[in-house]
XYZ file of C-alpha atoms in Angstrom:
655
model
C 146.273 151.599 132.769
C 144.310 149.503 134.539
C 140.973 150.183 132.283
C 143.471 149.748 129.241
C 144.689 146.490 130.752
C 141.418 145.478 131.051
C 140.050 146.143 127.941
C 143.246 144.259 126.266
C 142.410 141.129 128.443
C 138.460 141.792 127.510
C 139.586 142.548 124.351
C 142.284 139.015 123.756
C 139.180 136.553 125.507
C 136.944 138.320 123.030
C 139.573 137.177 119.782
C 140.247 133.720 121.770
C 137.247 132.728 121.516
C 135.640 133.566 118.608
C 139.033 131.831 117.485
C 136.917 128.809 118.883
C 134.286 129.034 117.051
C 135.836 129.628 113.745
C 137.843 126.354 115.239
C 134.843 124.851 115.532
C 133.232 125.655 112.191
C 136.003 124.753 110.418
C 135.474 121.736 112.835
C 132.678 120.902 111.569
C 132.797 121.493 107.732
C 135.842 119.008 107.990
C 133.563 116.868 108.951
C 130.788 117.469 106.495
C 133.404 117.474 103.661
C 134.985 113.854 105.059
C 131.380 112.746 105.533
C 130.859 113.969 101.437
C 133.859 112.614 99.754
C 133.050 109.524 101.848
C 129.475 108.886 100.963
C 130.184 110.132 96.857
C 133.257 107.647 97.263
C 130.759 104.837 97.710
C 128.355 106.468 95.947
C 131.036 105.442 93.327
C 131.895 102.985 93.761
C 128.190 101.336 94.343
C 127.607 103.115 90.487
C 130.977 100.623 89.372
C 128.777 97.637 90.757
C 125.585 98.786 89.209
C 127.701 99.390 85.989
C 129.568 95.823 85.766
C 126.198 94.425 87.058
C 124.298 96.458 83.763
C 127.088 95.452 81.892
C 126.601 91.663 82.762
C 122.633 91.966 82.625
C 122.717 93.097 79.502
C 125.313 90.202 78.017
C 123.127 87.899 79.545
C 119.815 89.618 78.013
C 121.441 89.729 74.733
C 122.601 85.497 75.481
C 119.372 84.879 75.667
C 117.883 86.763 73.640
C 120.971 84.421 71.095
C 119.609 81.722 71.891
C 115.435 82.231 71.912
C 116.759 83.474 68.182
C 118.701 80.562 67.782
C 116.254 78.324 69.405
C 112.674 79.695 67.099
C 114.993 80.079 63.379
C 116.157 76.112 64.405
C 112.621 75.054 64.165
C 111.733 77.191 61.482
C 114.360 75.523 59.152
C 112.923 72.083 60.492
C 109.859 72.044 59.264
C 110.903 74.624 56.216
C 113.651 72.349 54.888
C 112.043 69.127 55.972
C 111.907 67.988 52.060
C 115.312 68.836 50.500
C 117.232 66.970 54.357
C 115.434 64.109 53.316
C 117.249 63.928 49.727
C 120.551 64.966 50.900
C 121.876 63.716 54.316
C 124.175 65.522 56.567
C 125.561 61.851 57.957
C 125.504 60.164 54.151
C 127.243 63.310 52.569
C 130.604 64.196 55.036
C 130.786 67.142 52.315
C 127.578 69.412 53.904
C 129.153 70.747 56.952
C 126.767 72.465 59.417
C 127.702 74.797 61.546
C 126.568 74.061 64.951
C 126.415 77.559 66.287
C 125.127 78.727 64.023
C 121.510 76.377 63.054
C 121.155 74.655 67.415
C 120.834 76.858 71.093
C 123.683 75.959 72.661
C 121.838 75.412 75.774
C 125.638 74.478 77.976
C 126.515 77.330 78.040
C 127.467 79.827 80.935
C 129.680 81.980 80.462
C 128.534 85.488 80.280
C 129.948 86.568 75.796
C 132.665 88.730 75.490
C 132.244 91.943 74.837
C 133.116 91.678 70.617
C 130.757 89.425 70.738
C 128.207 90.454 72.141
C 128.352 93.935 70.149
C 128.667 90.916 67.145
C 125.211 89.578 68.049
C 123.474 92.965 68.155
C 124.091 93.303 64.804
C 122.316 91.768 62.167
C 122.773 88.131 62.412
C 123.572 85.220 59.160
C 121.291 83.153 58.248
C 121.778 79.670 59.106
C 123.771 77.600 55.916
C 125.868 75.201 55.122
C 129.467 76.150 54.763
C 130.679 78.295 51.230
C 132.092 76.513 48.866
C 130.063 72.990 49.585
C 127.018 73.716 48.851
C 124.852 71.327 47.068
C 123.241 71.781 44.152
C 120.414 69.710 45.179
C 117.365 72.066 47.010
C 119.651 75.219 45.782
C 116.942 76.609 45.290
C 114.804 75.469 48.472
C 118.018 76.750 50.886
C 117.716 80.221 48.555
C 114.168 80.877 49.874
C 115.436 79.675 53.299
C 118.060 82.261 53.096
C 115.826 84.920 52.267
C 113.337 84.182 55.005
C 115.707 83.349 57.444
C 117.405 86.991 57.122
C 113.538 88.497 57.807
C 112.975 86.579 60.501
C 116.810 87.165 61.905
C 116.437 90.862 61.227
C 113.074 90.926 62.977
C 114.431 89.377 65.761
C 117.883 91.297 66.258
C 115.350 94.891 65.503
C 113.569 93.331 69.423
C 116.415 92.972 70.560
C 118.227 95.358 70.319
C 115.171 97.247 71.816
C 114.662 95.481 74.815
C 118.618 96.099 75.525
C 117.728 99.667 75.659
C 114.967 99.248 77.543
C 116.751 97.274 79.561
C 119.536 99.918 80.118
C 117.227 102.421 81.508
C 115.352 101.264 83.926
C 118.227 99.296 86.120
C 117.016 101.993 89.385
C 113.385 99.162 88.372
C 115.460 96.483 88.591
C 117.687 96.695 91.837
C 113.775 97.851 93.592
C 112.757 94.779 91.544
C 115.444 92.527 93.451
C 115.765 94.366 96.749
C 111.523 93.612 96.924
C 111.576 89.914 95.902
C 114.319 89.187 98.237
C 114.144 86.150 100.790
C 113.582 86.861 103.593
C 113.676 90.789 103.502
C 114.749 90.929 106.620
C 117.501 88.843 108.802
C 116.432 86.216 110.975
C 112.849 86.445 109.579
C 110.743 84.219 107.153
C 108.459 86.389 105.507
C 108.489 88.090 102.293
C 106.912 90.014 100.099
C 105.542 86.856 98.400
C 103.775 86.390 101.582
C 102.677 89.686 101.495
C 101.368 88.739 98.462
C 99.685 85.347 99.010
C 98.243 85.433 102.718
C 95.107 85.642 102.919
C 91.888 83.405 105.361
C 90.987 81.039 102.256
C 94.665 79.339 102.200
C 95.404 76.709 104.527
C 96.915 77.067 106.924
C 100.297 75.540 107.155
C 100.869 76.628 103.816
C 104.797 77.442 103.332
C 102.725 81.637 102.234
C 101.065 80.933 105.332
C 101.661 81.207 108.696
C 99.527 79.802 111.262
C 96.598 81.841 112.325
C 97.338 84.326 110.088
C 94.261 82.924 108.824
C 92.003 83.648 112.207
C 92.901 86.793 112.985
C 91.895 88.069 109.856
C 89.123 87.311 109.917
C 88.361 88.103 113.354
C 89.892 91.646 112.776
C 87.829 91.771 109.345
C 84.339 91.012 110.934
C 85.440 93.997 113.886
C 85.948 95.491 110.942
C 83.125 94.934 108.557
C 80.416 95.452 111.873
C 82.908 98.783 112.822
C 82.866 100.197 109.543
C 80.856 100.636 106.864
C 83.621 99.865 103.531
C 85.621 96.670 106.223
C 88.976 98.883 105.855
C 90.629 95.475 106.333
C 88.176 92.708 104.480
C 89.491 89.645 102.379
C 87.761 92.584 99.008
C 90.056 94.967 100.603
C 93.084 92.359 100.845
C 92.778 90.773 97.011
C 92.320 94.390 95.659
C 95.626 95.597 98.366
C 97.813 92.219 96.314
C 96.575 93.776 92.657
C 97.766 96.677 93.142
C 100.789 94.774 94.345
C 100.732 93.025 91.296
C 100.370 95.860 89.214
C 103.016 97.915 90.488
C 105.673 95.154 90.342
C 105.070 95.049 86.505
C 104.748 98.774 86.632
C 108.143 99.330 87.627
C 109.793 96.327 85.922
C 108.820 98.295 82.716
C 108.152 102.035 83.003
C 111.795 104.176 82.622
C 113.330 106.275 85.124
C 112.139 109.456 85.111
C 113.760 112.129 87.608
C 110.985 115.220 87.416
C 109.545 116.456 90.164
C 110.144 115.087 92.865
C 111.333 116.184 96.710
C 114.593 115.273 96.574
C 115.339 117.242 93.580
C 117.708 119.671 95.316
C 118.556 118.145 98.052
C 121.284 116.202 100.055
C 121.543 112.965 97.194
C 124.830 112.639 95.420
C 122.521 111.501 93.168
C 119.290 111.974 91.211
C 116.295 109.813 93.414
C 114.599 108.617 90.463
C 110.638 108.403 90.492
C 109.090 105.044 89.200
C 105.710 106.288 90.171
C 104.994 101.807 89.668
C 106.216 102.067 92.956
C 102.792 103.931 94.745
C 101.077 100.634 93.793
C 103.065 98.776 96.474
C 101.698 101.672 99.012
C 98.453 99.843 100.050
C 99.174 96.480 100.794
C 102.101 97.999 103.037
C 99.327 100.175 104.934
C 97.032 96.945 105.004
C 98.799 95.172 107.277
C 100.828 97.809 109.211
C 96.868 99.327 109.776
C 95.941 95.949 110.390
C 99.000 95.607 113.448
C 98.254 99.489 114.361
C 94.305 98.012 114.673
C 95.554 94.875 116.495
C 97.177 96.787 119.155
C 94.990 99.069 120.402
C 92.231 95.947 120.229
C 95.250 94.795 122.829
C 94.927 98.119 124.619
C 91.148 97.525 125.363
C 91.443 94.430 126.034
C 93.902 95.602 128.761
C 91.958 97.662 130.374
C 89.575 96.297 130.244
C 90.750 93.649 132.573
C 88.881 90.609 131.184
C 89.502 89.995 127.574
C 85.415 88.203 127.097
C 84.103 92.023 128.173
C 86.253 93.740 125.328
C 84.536 94.952 122.089
C 86.898 93.145 119.608
C 86.213 89.185 121.274
C 82.331 89.959 121.064
C 82.752 90.811 117.390
C 84.791 87.570 116.783
C 82.538 86.015 118.675
C 80.322 87.084 116.128
C 81.497 86.378 113.374
C 82.677 82.817 114.247
C 86.272 83.396 115.049
C 87.839 82.979 118.031
C 91.541 85.285 118.201
C 93.569 85.942 121.781
C 94.523 89.589 121.181
C 98.111 88.507 122.596
C 97.873 86.041 119.668
C 97.112 88.598 117.635
C 99.773 90.925 118.025
C 102.007 88.071 117.821
C 100.971 87.163 114.315
C 100.488 90.507 113.184
C 104.299 91.606 113.817
C 105.614 89.313 111.343
C 104.190 91.124 108.644
C 104.442 94.655 109.993
C 108.289 94.308 110.254
C 108.273 92.724 106.483
C 106.323 95.356 105.177
C 108.212 98.395 107.159
C 110.828 96.816 105.748
C 109.519 97.008 101.735
C 108.373 100.580 102.735
C 112.039 101.307 103.460
C 113.573 99.959 99.696
C 110.541 101.694 98.535
C 111.066 105.695 100.054
C 115.272 104.422 99.326
C 114.410 104.032 95.531
C 111.093 106.070 94.518
C 110.924 110.128 94.526
C 107.488 109.195 93.583
C 107.028 107.187 97.019
C 108.431 110.629 98.760
C 106.398 112.751 97.023
C 103.430 111.087 98.698
C 104.211 110.430 101.702
C 105.171 114.235 102.409
C 102.525 115.419 99.858
C 99.627 117.295 102.157
C 97.881 116.941 98.960
C 94.167 114.392 98.990
C 95.652 110.597 97.912
C 93.754 110.619 95.116
C 95.239 113.068 92.921
C 98.618 112.223 93.994
C 98.763 108.527 94.252
C 97.286 108.519 90.542
C 96.530 104.949 88.155
C 92.991 104.936 90.738
C 94.361 103.428 93.968
C 94.194 106.460 95.875
C 90.690 105.558 97.185
C 91.932 102.533 98.247
C 94.751 104.297 100.156
C 92.086 106.560 102.100
C 89.572 103.644 102.045
C 92.849 101.755 104.304
C 93.002 104.555 106.708
C 89.449 106.763 107.233
C 88.383 105.616 111.595
C 91.667 104.177 112.213
C 93.850 106.270 114.322
C 90.914 107.006 116.724
C 92.523 105.921 119.652
C 96.278 107.413 118.215
C 98.278 109.152 120.536
C 97.436 112.938 120.910
C 99.066 114.584 118.997
C 99.852 111.976 116.053
C 96.621 111.596 114.053
C 95.801 115.683 114.740
C 97.367 116.578 111.384
C 95.170 116.528 108.785
C 97.507 117.146 105.824
C 99.270 114.261 106.773
C 99.527 111.507 104.431
C 97.792 108.104 106.505
C 100.343 105.937 105.684
C 102.782 108.876 107.415
C 100.153 108.580 110.714
C 99.873 105.124 110.799
C 103.653 104.670 110.613
C 103.858 107.773 113.195
C 100.476 105.710 115.481
C 102.390 102.019 114.916
C 105.902 104.123 116.191
C 104.389 105.357 119.484
C 102.792 101.717 120.495
C 106.327 100.120 119.776
C 107.972 102.338 121.664
C 106.496 101.485 124.635
C 106.439 98.127 124.217
C 108.704 95.497 125.046
C 109.950 92.162 123.102
C 112.208 91.310 120.068
C 109.856 92.292 117.897
C 108.413 94.585 118.639
C 112.262 96.134 119.429
C 112.657 95.610 115.233
C 109.413 97.019 114.344
C 110.532 99.956 116.399
C 113.861 100.068 114.251
C 111.510 99.881 110.618
C 109.919 102.352 112.015
C 113.143 104.731 112.712
C 114.459 103.501 109.435
C 111.930 104.941 107.327
C 111.274 108.323 108.630
C 114.975 108.357 108.491
C 116.059 107.490 105.307
C 112.538 109.730 103.995
C 114.013 112.871 105.677
C 117.781 112.082 103.675
C 115.811 111.893 100.667
C 113.850 114.444 100.705
C 115.339 118.365 100.389
C 115.487 120.892 102.897
C 111.830 122.600 101.625
C 109.899 119.697 102.523
C 111.474 119.071 105.984
C 108.948 121.196 107.827
C 106.820 117.925 106.836
C 108.102 116.408 109.927
C 106.697 118.801 111.868
C 104.682 116.042 113.364
C 107.313 113.544 114.126
C 108.361 115.889 117.266
C 105.609 114.406 119.582
C 106.718 110.571 118.810
C 110.493 111.069 119.595
C 110.061 111.858 123.215
C 108.481 107.831 123.576
C 112.067 106.598 121.590
C 114.303 108.290 123.768
C 113.366 106.606 126.586
C 115.032 103.845 128.755
C 113.555 101.001 127.442
C 114.894 101.484 123.190
C 117.245 99.236 122.492
C 120.336 101.332 121.623
C 119.828 100.503 117.634
C 116.918 102.899 118.266
C 117.931 105.486 120.104
C 121.168 105.490 117.007
C 118.415 105.808 114.392
C 116.754 108.377 116.142
C 120.178 110.192 116.782
C 119.885 110.469 112.717
C 116.287 111.778 112.550
C 117.130 114.603 114.737
C 121.186 115.680 113.850
C 119.014 115.474 109.821
C 115.581 117.592 110.976
C 117.928 119.939 113.034
C 119.587 120.818 109.216
C 116.282 123.421 108.723
C 116.145 126.791 111.301
C 112.399 126.046 111.857
C 112.852 122.462 113.333
C 116.997 123.338 115.015
C 114.949 125.388 118.143
C 112.093 122.188 118.343
C 114.471 120.057 120.473
C 114.949 121.786 123.543
C 111.131 123.439 123.071
C 108.889 121.303 124.573
C 107.433 119.495 127.720
C 109.627 116.717 127.540
C 113.318 118.084 126.365
C 114.842 115.871 123.498
C 118.158 116.795 124.298
C 117.179 115.857 128.664
C 116.303 112.605 127.496
C 118.904 111.996 125.492
C 121.888 113.013 127.876
C 119.698 111.121 129.865
C 120.009 107.554 128.736
C 123.679 108.290 127.735
C 125.347 108.745 131.252
C 122.691 106.319 132.362
C 123.183 103.972 129.614
C 120.318 101.749 129.986
C 120.842 99.142 127.226
C 122.819 96.261 128.866
C 123.381 94.069 125.842
C 124.227 96.454 123.162
C 128.785 96.790 122.598
C 131.045 99.484 123.581
C 131.315 99.898 119.252
C 127.731 100.546 120.175
C 127.716 102.744 122.439
C 131.128 104.296 121.244
C 128.392 105.205 117.910
C 125.826 106.575 119.684
C 128.204 108.867 120.991
C 129.896 110.208 118.395
C 126.465 110.449 116.838
C 125.346 112.866 119.417
C 128.480 114.720 119.698
C 128.442 114.907 116.222
C 124.429 116.576 116.871
C 125.606 119.368 119.053
C 128.341 120.349 117.088
C 125.879 121.294 114.112
C 123.511 122.362 116.213
C 126.545 124.816 117.768
C 127.074 126.277 114.671
C 124.299 126.525 112.875
C 122.185 128.260 116.022
C 123.152 131.766 116.952
C 122.041 131.357 120.233
C 123.222 127.479 120.681
C 120.733 125.058 121.978
C 123.571 123.344 123.821
C 123.587 126.779 125.999
C 120.402 129.201 124.657
C 117.626 128.312 127.468
C 117.409 127.840 130.886
C 116.421 124.325 130.859
C 117.604 121.193 132.558
C 119.468 120.423 129.893
C 121.837 123.027 129.700
C 123.411 120.661 133.801
C 123.006 117.343 132.125
C 124.953 118.216 128.094
C 128.284 119.307 130.386
C 128.146 116.129 132.555
C 126.628 113.468 129.251
C 130.109 115.800 127.665
C 132.440 114.817 130.050
C 131.440 111.213 130.197
C 131.509 111.327 126.896
C 135.317 112.485 126.318
C 136.309 109.612 129.813
C 134.613 106.897 127.715
C 136.490 108.081 124.340
C 139.670 108.509 126.429
C 140.046 105.280 127.877
C 139.146 103.386 124.645
C 142.103 105.583 122.324
C 144.101 104.283 125.896
C 143.381 101.323 125.552
C 144.058 100.881 121.785
C 147.318 102.286 122.390
C 149.318 103.997 119.711
C 148.661 106.305 116.626
C 145.123 105.726 115.121
C 144.834 103.314 112.456
C 142.042 102.146 111.472
C 139.149 103.900 110.471
C 137.000 103.669 113.584
C 139.860 104.755 115.876
C 140.356 107.906 113.807
C 136.492 108.288 113.859
C 136.571 108.166 118.058
C 140.119 110.923 118.246
C 138.171 112.843 115.753
C 135.063 112.872 117.297
C 137.538 113.341 121.362
C 138.888 116.769 119.554
C 135.030 118.025 118.541
C 134.085 117.096 122.824
C 136.680 118.643 123.264
C 135.592 121.883 121.439
C 132.184 121.160 122.236
C 133.409 122.202 126.953
C 136.186 125.207 125.864
C 132.478 126.672 123.964
C 130.400 125.686 127.636
C 133.655 126.616 129.333
C 132.110 130.041 127.797
C 129.407 130.263 127.639
C 127.965 128.975 130.940
C 128.979 130.880 134.153
C 128.061 128.248 136.222
C 130.124 125.176 134.013
C 132.339 125.004 137.266
C 129.051 123.806 139.202
C 128.175 121.736 137.060
C 131.604 119.647 136.587
C 131.058 119.300 140.286
C 129.377 115.756 139.791
C 131.357 114.865 137.032
C 134.210 115.908 138.466
C 136.987 112.683 139.622
C 136.515 111.439 135.907
C 136.812 115.294 134.269
C 140.112 115.111 136.632
C 140.831 111.776 135.459
C 140.480 112.754 131.032
C 141.634 115.974 131.000
C 145.517 115.215 131.880
C 145.584 112.292 129.017
C 143.232 114.266 126.253
C 145.876 117.321 126.669
C 148.522 115.230 126.252
C 147.259 112.778 123.412
C 145.664 115.356 121.228
C 148.575 117.994 121.198
C 150.997 114.820 119.851
C 148.764 114.959 116.476
C 150.507 116.625 114.086
C 147.567 118.567 112.969
C 146.835 119.712 116.289
C 145.339 123.595 116.344
C 145.846 126.732 117.683
C 142.710 126.901 118.258
C 142.939 123.599 120.426
C 145.065 124.466 122.620
C 144.067 127.135 123.580
C 140.815 125.212 124.253
C 142.721 122.792 126.094
C 144.829 125.647 128.268
C 141.603 126.833 129.244
C 139.959 123.540 129.923
C 142.891 122.159 132.501
C 143.232 125.297 134.012
C 139.082 125.508 135.030
C 140.120 121.767 136.567
C 141.975 123.300 138.736
C 138.863 125.649 139.517
C 136.832 123.344 139.789
C 138.819 121.867 142.792
C 137.754 124.947 145.396
C 133.809 124.103 145.073
C 134.594 120.935 146.001
C 136.869 121.849 149.335
C 133.792 123.939 149.923
C 131.024 121.287 149.573
C 133.621 119.156 151.683
């Protein structure tokens, strides 16, 4: 009888654990479904706005073509009908009524045409003529000849306008990308844009709108260094001009090429809409790589100068003196940071809109064959010899694209530096990596293996909170692959442990409470994803110190979320409050899963006992009062509240 009772208890416990796991899976599925639905709604809204803008653009284009056609027709009419007009003047003959809509360009017209007028404009326009029934006998033969000529001319113009209209319609994505790239400024708070990168050189006079002070001397000094240090001069003025010419070519190609969706890594990925190829966007990469590489080289020079103790002893200083240009390494870094942030912003737009750029950055084949159009050699030339002092492991993979190497190199440098601009560099690097991982398929995610060697520096206490949120988003994307998920806790610097310590300590004193809640929600959803996908969840499946810290971190996050909901008062009304309640429920399920799998769960709760005792009754009352509370959540709350009483015994023994 006793054995049967034990078996029954074990069977009930097993069923309860399975039901909790099933609830976690269902909760994760619902969360992913909500995210997918929200993303789908945003995509639909964006698609509607895009169609509206496209329609307005077509109407405006048709209006411009109409004005251009009327202007050309009017000029030809004035030349051909000059003799007849001299005999019959409209002023002297009031019976001649000229249509101003058909014979004169309407320069004052600013409104868009209606759909009916737009459809009428797409048909063959009528020749410029007087009102029927009022044409005088004088010059009738000349008018017939002019009518035939005008009819053929306008037919050609209408056909050309029709072709231009279809070309514009098929290249909407290219137009969006060009508009984003030409935005001034590219980043709020910055004065730089793509125009500055296309117009910058050491030959431009300093102080001009497109030439910031000190950039010319910095570029000349770097050019002298690279010319003496390498045979090809990766940062020479000729290389900059070549990169700028390629970028101009890329602008033209993106504006003219049709949107192709064949063979890009994003196909079959997690996007609701396939990513356009836009192969012309690849031509921007040499210019982006030039300024990112220039910034990396300046950071290396500054590190060498600090190691030597005196800037005058550094090889950079001597090379710049020999080139006749004096530039302090710190000044060079400060000048180039703004250009680097602008280049990273351009790269982010390219990764968001061009499948060809995503394919090239993640390709393991030579850039010469992937880039095409003769720009692959330039891409390689910019990177050869520039990664000699990169952090260990960053530049080891020879199969990486050179620009991806530089991006990781710059990410490692900016993680260890301080300052507002360096924080912007770190944030922009992570934004590029997040978009790159988001726009690629699961088959290409193993190419992000190299990122794990740099991420420990990004999760340090010195990292600002926006950068930490982006790092967690990147980890959540990489955790979708079975090969990458175990590596979150497989290095000497455990990424999960660093993340837990950052959350419990809250080192960023400038960040707002809303930003901290966003980070905590991202972490909870990351742990929920890991707990559902892995047969031995990473949160409890190793002997790492993160097994202890995860209990503390989840308890602290649960306490903060509960305080936020309690301060709001009443049921959740806003989307932010509903997300907080959803995150609180997921945190409860995570804690319950830990209590079932971690034999030392009670001991691990001792350090946060006061918060655990305070939060569990309030959380239990809050969740049980929700209309959609589930049986698994009630069972989890029962177990956690029972564990609360068990925690008191070790506490008393310690006392």
